Short mmCIF file of C-alpha atoms in Angstrom, two decimals:
data_model
loop_
_atom_site.label_atom_id
_atom_site.label_comp_id
_atom_site.label_asym_id
_atom_site.label_seq_id
_atom_site.Cartn_x
_atom_site.Cartn_y
_atom_site.Cartn_z
CA MET U 786 -22.26 -35.02 -25.88
CA LYS U 787 -23.37 -35.72 -22.32
CA VAL U 788 -21.23 -34.75 -19.33
CA SER U 789 -21.20 -36.24 -15.86
CA LEU U 790 -19.43 -34.93 -12.79
CA ASP U 791 -18.53 -36.84 -9.63
CA GLN U 792 -18.71 -34.24 -6.86
CA ASP U 793 -17.38 -36.67 -4.24
CA ARG U 794 -14.11 -36.87 -6.17
CA CYS U 795 -13.89 -33.14 -7.00
CA VAL U 796 -11.00 -31.26 -5.31
CA ALA U 797 -12.21 -27.78 -6.22
CA SER U 798 -9.25 -26.95 -8.44
CA GLY U 799 -11.63 -24.95 -10.64
CA GLN U 800 -9.81 -25.84 -13.82
CA CYS U 801 -13.05 -27.00 -15.45
CA VAL U 802 -14.46 -23.51 -14.86
CA VAL U 803 -11.44 -21.95 -16.55
CA ALA U 804 -11.59 -24.42 -19.46
CA ALA U 805 -15.36 -24.43 -20.05
CA PRO U 806 -17.12 -21.62 -18.15
CA GLU U 807 -20.37 -22.22 -20.03
CA VAL U 808 -20.59 -25.76 -18.68
CA PHE U 809 -19.02 -25.72 -15.19
CA ASP U 810 -19.29 -23.51 -12.12
CA GLN U 811 -18.22 -23.83 -8.47
CA ARG U 812 -20.27 -23.84 -5.26
CA ASP U 813 -19.69 -20.70 -3.19
CA GLU U 814 -19.30 -22.53 0.11
CA ASP U 815 -16.47 -24.93 -0.83
CA GLY U 816 -15.56 -24.50 -4.50
CA ILE U 817 -16.81 -27.97 -5.47
CA ALA U 818 -17.68 -28.04 -9.18
CA VAL U 819 -21.26 -28.02 -10.39
CA LEU U 820 -22.65 -28.69 -13.87
CA ILE U 821 -24.47 -25.78 -15.47
CA THR U 822 -25.56 -28.10 -18.26
CA ALA U 823 -25.09 -31.84 -18.73
CA THR U 824 -25.67 -31.55 -22.47
CA PRO U 825 -23.38 -28.80 -23.79
CA GLY U 826 -23.75 -27.45 -27.30
CA THR U 827 -21.37 -28.33 -30.11
CA SER U 828 -19.43 -25.09 -29.67
CA ASP U 829 -18.47 -26.08 -26.09
CA GLU U 830 -17.43 -29.67 -26.82
CA GLU U 831 -13.72 -28.99 -27.28
CA ASP U 832 -13.62 -26.94 -24.07
CA VAL U 833 -15.30 -29.78 -22.18
CA ARG U 834 -12.74 -32.24 -23.53
CA HIS U 835 -9.97 -29.95 -22.28
CA ALA U 836 -11.71 -29.66 -18.87
CA THR U 837 -11.87 -33.45 -18.67
CA ALA U 838 -8.16 -33.74 -19.47
CA VAL U 839 -6.98 -31.16 -16.92
CA CYS U 840 -9.27 -32.19 -14.04
CA PRO U 841 -6.74 -33.46 -11.47
CA ALA U 842 -9.32 -35.64 -9.71
CA LEU U 843 -10.56 -37.34 -12.91
CA ALA U 844 -14.06 -36.31 -11.79
CA ILE U 845 -15.47 -35.41 -15.24
CA HIS U 846 -16.67 -38.01 -17.71
CA ILE U 847 -17.99 -37.64 -21.22
CA VAL U 848 -20.61 -39.94 -22.69
CA GLU U 849 -20.74 -39.41 -26.45
CA MET G 1428 9.41 -55.10 -0.76
CA ILE G 1429 11.98 -52.39 -1.16
CA GLU G 1430 15.56 -53.46 -1.73
CA THR G 1431 17.49 -52.34 1.29
CA THR G 1432 20.81 -54.12 0.93
CA SER G 1433 23.62 -51.62 1.04
CA SER G 1434 25.18 -52.99 -2.14
CA ALA G 1435 21.96 -52.46 -4.08
CA SER G 1436 21.49 -48.91 -2.87
CA ALA G 1437 25.19 -48.06 -3.29
CA GLU G 1438 24.96 -48.63 -7.03
CA LEU G 1439 21.93 -46.43 -7.43
CA PRO G 1440 22.11 -42.63 -7.77
CA LEU G 1441 21.33 -40.68 -4.63
CA PHE G 1442 18.15 -38.59 -4.94
CA PRO G 1443 17.84 -35.65 -5.05
CA MET G 1444 20.90 -35.13 -7.21
CA PRO G 1445 22.71 -31.92 -8.15
CA ARG G 1446 22.11 -29.93 -11.31
CA ALA G 1447 24.94 -29.45 -13.80
CA SER G 1448 27.01 -26.35 -13.07
CA GLY G 1449 26.18 -23.45 -15.36
CA CYS G 1450 22.68 -24.80 -16.14
CA PRO G 1451 20.56 -23.19 -13.42
CA PHE G 1452 17.24 -23.87 -15.17
CA ASP G 1453 17.78 -27.49 -16.18
CA PRO G 1454 17.08 -30.59 -14.06
CA PRO G 1455 20.04 -32.88 -13.30
CA PRO G 1456 21.23 -34.36 -16.65
CA PRO G 1457 21.44 -37.98 -15.33
CA LEU G 1458 17.72 -37.85 -14.58
CA LEU G 1459 16.91 -36.80 -18.14
CA GLU G 1460 19.08 -39.67 -19.40
CA ARG G 1461 17.11 -42.13 -17.28
CA GLN G 1462 13.86 -40.80 -18.68
CA GLN G 1463 15.04 -41.80 -22.16
CA GLU G 1464 15.50 -45.37 -20.92
CA GLY G 1465 11.95 -45.72 -19.61
CA PRO G 1466 9.26 -44.33 -17.30
CA PHE G 1467 10.65 -45.94 -14.13
CA THR G 1468 14.02 -46.14 -12.46
CA ARG G 1469 15.25 -46.81 -8.95
CA VAL G 1470 17.03 -44.22 -6.84
CA SER G 1471 18.62 -44.31 -3.43
CA LEU G 1472 17.50 -42.04 -0.58
CA TRP G 1473 19.28 -40.66 2.49
CA ASP G 1474 18.09 -43.65 4.57
CA GLY G 1475 19.32 -46.30 2.13
CA SER G 1476 15.84 -47.09 0.80
CA THR G 1477 15.46 -47.47 -2.97
CA PRO G 1478 12.07 -46.19 -4.12
CA TRP G 1479 10.89 -45.91 -7.71
CA LEU G 1480 11.51 -42.63 -9.49
CA VAL G 1481 8.76 -42.01 -12.04
CA THR G 1482 10.37 -40.01 -14.82
CA ARG G 1483 7.79 -39.76 -17.58
CA TYR G 1484 4.78 -37.47 -17.83
CA ALA G 1485 2.08 -40.04 -18.75
CA GLU G 1486 2.98 -42.48 -15.97
CA GLN G 1487 3.32 -39.61 -13.49
CA ARG G 1488 -0.20 -38.37 -14.24
CA ALA G 1489 -1.67 -41.87 -14.18
CA LEU G 1490 -0.11 -42.80 -10.84
CA MET G 1491 -0.62 -39.43 -9.12
CA ALA G 1492 -4.36 -39.81 -9.82
CA ASP G 1493 -4.46 -43.52 -8.85
CA PRO G 1494 -6.39 -44.25 -5.62
CA ARG G 1495 -4.07 -47.23 -5.00
CA VAL G 1496 -1.29 -44.71 -4.34
CA SER G 1497 -1.09 -43.15 -0.87
CA ALA G 1498 0.25 -39.79 0.33
CA ASP G 1499 0.24 -40.91 3.98
CA ILE G 1500 3.74 -40.15 5.27
CA THR G 1501 3.32 -42.49 8.26
CA ARG G 1502 2.93 -45.64 6.10
CA PRO G 1503 5.89 -48.03 5.91
CA GLY G 1504 7.71 -47.61 2.60
CA TYR G 1505 6.82 -43.92 2.20
CA PRO G 1506 9.92 -42.30 0.63
CA SER G 1507 10.32 -39.52 3.16
CA SER G 1508 12.92 -36.80 2.58
CA ALA G 1509 13.80 -36.77 6.30
CA PRO G 1510 12.94 -38.84 9.39
CA VAL G 1511 9.20 -38.73 10.10
CA PRO G 1512 8.50 -37.18 13.51
CA PRO G 1513 7.02 -39.73 15.92
CA GLN G 1514 4.03 -37.56 16.81
CA GLY G 1515 1.65 -36.40 14.12
CA ASN G 1516 1.76 -32.73 15.03
CA THR G 1517 3.58 -31.54 11.92
CA ILE G 1518 1.45 -33.42 9.41
CA GLY G 1519 -0.83 -31.38 7.23
CA PHE G 1520 -3.50 -32.68 4.86
CA ILE G 1521 -1.03 -32.88 1.98
CA LEU G 1522 0.47 -35.94 3.73
CA MET G 1523 -2.86 -37.69 4.38
CA ASP G 1524 -5.26 -39.78 2.35
CA ASP G 1525 -9.00 -39.43 1.84
CA PRO G 1526 -11.37 -39.24 3.62
CA GLU G 1527 -9.33 -37.23 6.20
CA HIS G 1528 -7.54 -35.33 3.45
CA ALA G 1529 -10.80 -34.39 1.69
CA ARG G 1530 -12.48 -33.41 4.97
CA LEU G 1531 -9.71 -30.97 5.86
CA ARG G 1532 -8.98 -29.72 2.34
CA ARG G 1533 -12.62 -28.85 1.67
CA MET G 1534 -12.57 -26.50 4.66
CA VAL G 1535 -10.10 -24.22 2.89
CA THR G 1536 -11.04 -24.53 -0.79
CA ALA G 1537 -13.68 -21.74 -0.94
CA PRO G 1538 -11.27 -18.76 -1.15
CA PHE G 1539 -9.38 -20.47 -4.00
CA ALA G 1540 -12.44 -20.88 -6.24
CA ILE G 1541 -11.93 -19.22 -9.62
CA LYS G 1542 -14.45 -16.39 -9.15
CA ARG G 1543 -13.23 -15.60 -5.64
CA VAL G 1544 -9.63 -15.47 -6.87
CA GLU G 1545 -10.62 -13.36 -9.87
CA ALA G 1546 -12.31 -10.91 -7.49
CA MET G 1547 -8.87 -10.38 -5.91
CA ARG G 1548 -7.38 -9.19 -9.21
CA PRO G 1549 -7.76 -5.42 -8.57
CA ARG G 1550 -6.20 -5.72 -5.11
CA VAL G 1551 -3.29 -7.88 -6.32
CA ARG G 1552 -2.70 -5.44 -9.18
CA GLN G 1553 -2.62 -2.60 -6.63
CA ILE G 1554 -0.11 -4.48 -4.46
CA VAL G 1555 2.13 -5.16 -7.48
CA ASN G 1556 1.94 -1.57 -8.74
CA GLU G 1557 2.72 -0.10 -5.33
CA LEU G 1558 5.76 -2.36 -4.98
CA VAL G 1559 6.96 -1.33 -8.46
CA ASP G 1560 6.48 2.33 -7.44
CA GLU G 1561 8.68 1.68 -4.41
CA LEU G 1562 11.31 -0.03 -6.56
CA LEU G 1563 11.39 2.92 -8.99
CA SER G 1564 11.71 5.51 -6.22
CA GLY G 1565 14.26 3.54 -4.18
CA PRO G 1566 17.99 2.88 -4.49
CA LYS G 1567 19.49 0.67 -7.21
CA PRO G 1568 20.79 -1.89 -7.73
CA VAL G 1569 18.31 -3.69 -5.54
CA ASP G 1570 17.66 -7.30 -4.53
CA LEU G 1571 14.48 -8.18 -6.41
CA VAL G 1572 13.73 -11.09 -4.05
CA GLU G 1573 13.55 -8.94 -0.93
CA ALA G 1574 12.05 -5.84 -2.53
CA PHE G 1575 9.47 -7.46 -4.80
CA ALA G 1576 9.33 -11.22 -5.35
CA LEU G 1577 8.75 -12.12 -1.69
CA PRO G 1578 6.49 -9.18 -0.68
CA VAL G 1579 3.95 -9.81 -3.50
CA PRO G 1580 2.79 -13.30 -2.43
CA SER G 1581 3.44 -12.52 1.22
CA LEU G 1582 1.07 -9.52 1.22
CA VAL G 1583 -1.54 -11.51 -0.73
CA ILE G 1584 -1.52 -14.64 1.45
CA CYS G 1585 -1.42 -12.57 4.66
CA GLU G 1586 -4.56 -10.69 3.59
CA LEU G 1587 -6.30 -13.90 2.56
CA LEU G 1588 -5.46 -15.71 5.80
CA GLY G 1589 -5.72 -12.70 8.08
CA VAL G 1590 -2.09 -12.81 9.25
CA PRO G 1591 -0.49 -9.45 10.19
CA TYR G 1592 2.11 -8.65 7.51
CA ALA G 1593 4.08 -6.77 10.20
CA ASP G 1594 5.20 -10.20 11.47
CA HIS G 1595 6.70 -11.16 8.09
CA ASP G 1596 10.34 -11.35 9.24
CA PHE G 1597 9.32 -13.94 11.83
CA PHE G 1598 7.27 -16.23 9.61
CA GLN G 1599 9.49 -15.91 6.53
CA GLU G 1600 12.54 -16.91 8.56
CA ASN G 1601 10.85 -19.99 10.02
CA SER G 1602 9.25 -20.92 6.72
CA LYS G 1603 12.69 -20.79 5.05
CA THR G 1604 14.08 -23.18 7.68
CA ILE G 1605 11.25 -25.67 7.24
CA ILE G 1606 11.78 -26.06 3.50
CA ASN G 1607 15.59 -26.11 3.66
CA ARG G 1608 16.88 -29.61 2.86
CA ASP G 1609 20.14 -29.05 4.71
CA VAL G 1610 18.91 -28.15 8.19
CA THR G 1611 18.72 -30.76 10.95
CA GLN G 1612 15.44 -32.41 11.79
CA GLU G 1613 15.55 -30.70 15.17
CA GLN G 1614 15.91 -27.23 13.62
CA ARG G 1615 13.02 -27.98 11.28
CA LEU G 1616 10.78 -29.12 14.14
CA VAL G 1617 11.65 -26.06 16.22
CA ALA G 1618 10.78 -23.74 13.31
CA HIS G 1619 7.57 -25.66 12.69
CA GLY G 1620 6.65 -25.48 16.37
CA ARG G 1621 7.16 -21.70 16.40
CA LEU G 1622 4.94 -21.21 13.38
CA ALA G 1623 2.26 -23.57 14.72
CA GLU G 1624 2.25 -21.72 18.04
CA TYR G 1625 1.97 -18.39 16.22
CA LEU G 1626 -0.93 -19.60 14.05
CA ASP G 1627 -2.62 -21.18 17.06
CA SER G 1628 -2.63 -17.88 18.94
CA LEU G 1629 -3.95 -16.10 15.82
CA VAL G 1630 -6.80 -18.62 15.50
CA ALA G 1631 -7.62 -18.09 19.19
CA GLU G 1632 -7.68 -14.33 18.64
CA LYS G 1633 -9.93 -14.71 15.56
CA SER G 1634 -12.37 -16.81 17.54
CA ARG G 1635 -12.77 -13.86 19.92
CA ARG G 1636 -12.81 -11.15 17.25
CA PRO G 1637 -13.61 -12.70 13.85
CA LYS G 1638 -12.87 -10.80 10.65
CA ASP G 1639 -13.47 -11.51 6.97
CA ASP G 1640 -10.53 -13.87 6.46
CA LEU G 1641 -9.71 -17.57 6.23
CA LEU G 1642 -8.32 -17.95 9.75
CA SER G 1643 -11.56 -16.50 11.14
CA GLN G 1644 -13.50 -19.11 9.16
CA LEU G 1645 -11.29 -21.85 10.58
CA ALA G 1646 -11.75 -20.40 14.08
CA GLU G 1647 -15.50 -20.60 13.57
CA ARG G 1648 -15.20 -24.29 12.66
CA VAL G 1649 -13.12 -24.89 15.80
CA LEU G 1650 -15.90 -23.31 17.88
CA ALA G 1651 -18.45 -25.48 16.08
CA GLY G 1652 -16.42 -28.60 16.90
CA GLU G 1653 -15.73 -29.48 13.25
CA LEU G 1654 -12.00 -28.94 13.56
CA THR G 1655 -9.47 -29.12 16.39
CA ARG G 1656 -7.33 -26.09 17.17
CA LEU G 1657 -4.26 -28.12 16.24
CA GLU G 1658 -5.72 -28.93 12.81
CA ALA G 1659 -6.62 -25.27 12.27
CA ALA G 1660 -3.10 -24.15 13.20
CA GLN G 1661 -1.60 -26.87 10.96
CA MET G 1662 -3.64 -25.65 8.00
CA GLY G 1663 -2.59 -22.08 8.70
CA VAL G 1664 1.10 -23.11 8.73
CA LEU G 1665 0.69 -25.07 5.50
CA LEU G 1666 -1.07 -22.25 3.64
CA LEU G 1667 1.31 -19.60 4.93
CA ILE G 1668 4.41 -21.53 3.81
CA ALA G 1669 2.91 -22.66 0.50
CA GLY G 1670 1.67 -19.15 -0.24
CA HIS G 1671 5.17 -17.73 0.20
CA GLU G 1672 7.82 -20.01 -1.04
CA THR G 1673 6.38 -21.08 -4.36
CA THR G 1674 5.16 -17.87 -5.98
CA ALA G 1675 8.11 -15.83 -4.69
CA ASN G 1676 10.54 -18.21 -6.33
CA MET G 1677 8.55 -18.26 -9.57
CA ILE G 1678 8.70 -14.45 -9.70
CA ALA G 1679 12.46 -14.19 -9.10
CA LEU G 1680 13.59 -17.25 -11.05
CA GLY G 1681 11.11 -16.47 -13.84
CA THR G 1682 12.54 -12.97 -14.13
CA LEU G 1683 16.07 -14.38 -14.29
CA ALA G 1684 15.03 -16.89 -16.97
CA LEU G 1685 13.42 -14.12 -19.03
CA LEU G 1686 16.48 -11.87 -18.66
CA ARG G 1687 18.50 -14.78 -20.10
CA HIS G 1688 16.02 -15.02 -23.01
CA PRO G 1689 15.79 -11.36 -24.10
CA ASP G 1690 13.70 -11.99 -27.23
CA GLN G 1691 10.99 -13.65 -25.17
CA LEU G 1692 11.21 -10.98 -22.50
CA ALA G 1693 10.70 -8.36 -25.24
CA ALA G 1694 7.67 -10.24 -26.61
CA LEU G 1695 6.14 -10.32 -23.14
CA ARG G 1696 6.98 -6.67 -22.44
CA GLU G 1697 5.46 -5.43 -25.68
CA THR G 1698 2.19 -7.37 -25.59
CA ASP G 1699 -1.11 -6.44 -24.03
CA ASP G 1700 -2.68 -9.73 -25.06
CA PRO G 1701 -3.70 -11.49 -21.83
CA ARG G 1702 -3.59 -14.86 -23.62
CA LEU G 1703 0.11 -14.46 -24.42
CA ILE G 1704 0.84 -13.46 -20.82
CA ALA G 1705 -1.19 -16.45 -19.56
CA GLY G 1706 0.74 -18.69 -21.96
CA ALA G 1707 4.03 -17.33 -20.60
CA VAL G 1708 2.87 -18.11 -17.04
CA GLU G 1709 2.18 -21.74 -17.99
CA GLU G 1710 5.44 -22.11 -19.90
CA LEU G 1711 7.53 -20.65 -17.08
CA LEU G 1712 5.78 -22.98 -14.62
CA ARG G 1713 6.61 -25.92 -16.90
CA TYR G 1714 10.17 -24.91 -17.73
CA LEU G 1715 11.32 -23.83 -14.26
CA HIS G 1716 9.38 -26.34 -12.22
CA ILE G 1717 10.55 -25.08 -8.84
CA THR G 1718 9.23 -28.00 -6.72
CA HIS G 1719 12.23 -30.10 -7.69
CA SER G 1720 12.29 -32.60 -4.81
CA GLY G 1721 9.53 -34.69 -6.35
CA ARG G 1722 6.09 -35.55 -5.07
CA ARG G 1723 6.22 -38.59 -2.82
CA ARG G 1724 3.81 -41.49 -2.40
CA VAL G 1725 3.66 -45.18 -1.47
CA ALA G 1726 1.79 -47.97 -3.31
CA LEU G 1727 -1.09 -49.57 -1.36
CA GLU G 1728 -1.49 -52.49 -3.79
CA ASP G 1729 0.46 -54.11 -6.60
CA ILE G 1730 0.05 -51.88 -9.66
CA GLU G 1731 0.78 -53.00 -13.22
CA ILE G 1732 1.74 -50.06 -15.41
CA ALA G 1733 3.73 -49.64 -18.63
CA GLY G 1734 5.17 -53.16 -18.41
CA GLU G 1735 6.34 -52.68 -14.81
CA THR G 1736 4.92 -53.94 -11.51
CA ILE G 1737 4.94 -51.53 -8.60
CA ARG G 1738 4.59 -53.70 -5.47
CA ALA G 1739 2.45 -52.83 -2.47
CA GLY G 1740 4.58 -50.98 0.08
CA GLU G 1741 7.06 -49.63 -2.47
CA GLY G 1742 7.83 -45.91 -2.48
CA LEU G 1743 7.19 -43.69 -5.49
CA ILE G 1744 8.79 -40.33 -6.23
CA PHE G 1745 7.33 -38.32 -9.09
CA ALA G 1746 10.05 -36.23 -10.68
CA ASN G 1747 7.61 -33.70 -12.09
CA ASP G 1748 10.42 -31.41 -13.20
CA ILE G 1749 11.56 -34.18 -15.54
CA GLY G 1750 7.94 -34.94 -16.53
CA ASN G 1751 7.64 -31.35 -17.66
CA ARG G 1752 10.64 -31.90 -19.97
CA ASP G 1753 9.25 -35.18 -21.38
CA PRO G 1754 9.39 -35.02 -25.21
CA LEU G 1755 6.42 -37.39 -25.37
CA ALA G 1756 4.28 -34.72 -23.71
CA PHE G 1757 6.02 -31.58 -24.99
CA PRO G 1758 7.34 -32.62 -28.41
CA GLU G 1759 8.87 -29.31 -29.56
CA HIS G 1760 12.28 -28.92 -27.84
CA PRO G 1761 11.04 -29.43 -24.26
CA ASP G 1762 14.42 -28.29 -22.94
CA GLN G 1763 13.87 -24.80 -24.34
CA LEU G 1764 11.85 -21.92 -22.92
CA ASP G 1765 9.17 -20.94 -25.44
CA ILE G 1766 6.41 -18.67 -24.13
CA HIS G 1767 4.42 -19.26 -27.33
CA ARG G 1768 4.07 -22.99 -26.64
CA ASP G 1769 0.83 -24.53 -25.30
CA ALA G 1770 2.11 -25.78 -21.93
CA ARG G 1771 -1.18 -25.79 -20.02
CA HIS G 1772 -1.04 -29.54 -19.39
CA HIS G 1773 2.21 -29.34 -17.34
CA VAL G 1774 2.44 -31.01 -13.93
CA ALA G 1775 4.14 -28.17 -12.04
CA PHE G 1776 1.19 -28.13 -9.61
CA GLY G 1777 1.11 -31.94 -9.42
CA PHE G 1778 -1.92 -34.03 -10.39
CA GLY G 1779 -4.55 -36.08 -8.59
CA VAL G 1780 -6.45 -35.11 -5.45
CA HIS G 1781 -3.37 -33.46 -3.93
CA GLN G 1782 -2.87 -31.02 -6.79
CA CYS G 1783 -1.85 -27.60 -5.45
CA LEU G 1784 -4.80 -25.94 -3.76
CA GLY G 1785 -3.48 -22.43 -4.40
CA GLN G 1786 -2.85 -22.79 -8.12
CA PRO G 1787 -5.59 -20.33 -9.21
CA LEU G 1788 -4.11 -17.70 -6.90
CA ALA G 1789 -0.53 -18.45 -8.02
CA ARG G 1790 -1.59 -18.10 -11.67
CA LEU G 1791 -3.33 -14.78 -10.94
CA GLU G 1792 -0.28 -13.37 -9.12
CA LEU G 1793 2.14 -14.50 -11.83
CA HIS G 1794 -0.13 -13.16 -14.58
CA ILE G 1795 -0.17 -9.71 -12.98
CA VAL G 1796 3.55 -9.74 -12.14
CA TYR G 1797 4.80 -10.93 -15.54
CA GLY G 1798 2.36 -8.53 -17.25
CA THR G 1799 3.41 -5.52 -15.15
CA LEU G 1800 7.03 -5.63 -13.96
CA TYR G 1801 8.81 -5.64 -17.35
CA ARG G 1802 6.41 -3.15 -18.93
CA ARG G 1803 6.87 -0.69 -16.11
CA ILE G 1804 10.65 -1.20 -15.88
CA PRO G 1805 11.55 -1.87 -19.51
CA THR G 1806 15.30 -1.56 -18.98
CA LEU G 1807 15.36 -4.05 -16.07
CA ARG G 1808 18.64 -6.00 -16.12
CA LEU G 1809 20.86 -8.15 -13.94
CA ALA G 1810 23.30 -6.32 -11.67
CA ALA G 1811 25.48 -9.42 -11.08
CA GLU G 1812 27.15 -12.17 -13.04
CA LEU G 1813 25.10 -15.35 -13.36
CA ASP G 1814 27.85 -17.26 -11.52
CA ASP G 1815 27.48 -14.97 -8.51
CA ILE G 1816 23.75 -15.54 -8.06
CA PRO G 1817 23.02 -17.87 -5.13
CA PHE G 1818 20.61 -20.63 -6.17
CA LYS G 1819 18.50 -22.66 -3.72
CA HIS G 1820 20.11 -26.01 -4.40
CA ASP G 1821 19.46 -26.87 -0.75
CA GLY G 1822 15.75 -26.10 -0.77
CA SER G 1823 12.83 -28.39 -1.42
CA VAL G 1824 11.59 -25.46 -3.51
CA TYR G 1825 14.09 -24.19 -6.09
CA GLY G 1826 14.82 -20.56 -6.84
CA VAL G 1827 17.33 -17.85 -6.01
CA TYR G 1828 18.20 -16.43 -2.60
CA GLU G 1829 19.00 -13.05 -4.13
CA LEU G 1830 18.55 -11.43 -7.51
CA PRO G 1831 20.44 -8.14 -7.82
CA VAL G 1832 18.85 -6.03 -10.56
CA THR G 1833 19.08 -2.49 -11.86
CA TRP G 1834 17.54 -0.47 -14.70
#
């Protein structure tokens, strides 16, 4: 699995961080999401799918 | 374009519409019936306009996240709940589109980042415990709204913004007027003007003597020329109102709902599993859905969706309370409260770029409240008949005006 994140779309809701804390974090200055890893391990895949589904800005995309 | 003939609008139901008597937690039954017929229906508004009401969860999510849908209240066709003031001085970023919306919103997102909110947990827990201590040592019965449900979010948002809590009577009164559906436009503007003036003077004070709070950060941006004083005051008003009215109503109405579902209240009281408490927070957000006036938008282009064509310039109202009862999204008895359900995908905070900014803080506050109040006061019970409890049918945020309780 490969993950991409569109920071221009991000609205800093932080729900990706709650769903998949091993994969997403937020910038201190404005809460915009950042990718910790673009290629998460198998154990994080379900969490990433959940993060993608709950992201209100549709800013996360998965490339299988 | 929107149908505006009086005969067309006369046949359509007026929105918002009343709930059924005796069902304080359920959305209006005619709306649920319309959801069964399809994802879209037309309703009639106060001004005779007939926007679309989006009733189903999937179409609500799709359209709320669609960039062809605008939140700009000044656009023709926007389904406003009241006349739009001619000057833009009461418009916050929730009623704007990107890039202006994103520019302003990003100035206030930092304190609502997950780690920053999580760092507030000990302080919020302290606030909640001190208020429970006061309840336990004070007279009973007591109004839970005034003694607990309102002070919790009020103390938290005041500390975050840097607003003196001592002024709470003033800003709670004006905030209540602004979100009341039944006041005149003039009363609403006067209340808004008072709050904006108050926030403006606070921002000015913070620019002279900055502290570690959000208003001081906004004051710094005003000094740097990144933000006007009016915009800073507007954001302060928005955050102050939003921080109060939503969480306070979730605490009081949530407590009432749990008292009416004693088995689920007992399950919550007897657990120390944070996942169960977090699940209860999500389910109560879904089930109660206090922002019952709908999220409002206008289409910028023709949009084909689910066999329907939304035309450019047509208004859209997302009935998220109905979306949260959609059996296609919540298949197991969506009309029932079930704290064991996975309800995390609800739309109580909206969806799309305008999704509630404060939702991490609201979740934290509700988690601590629902995990503390009933454990510490295990015999908590209503001190009034359900019929005598005044519900906020007239508010754009639903809840109770008073909740007499004893133990």
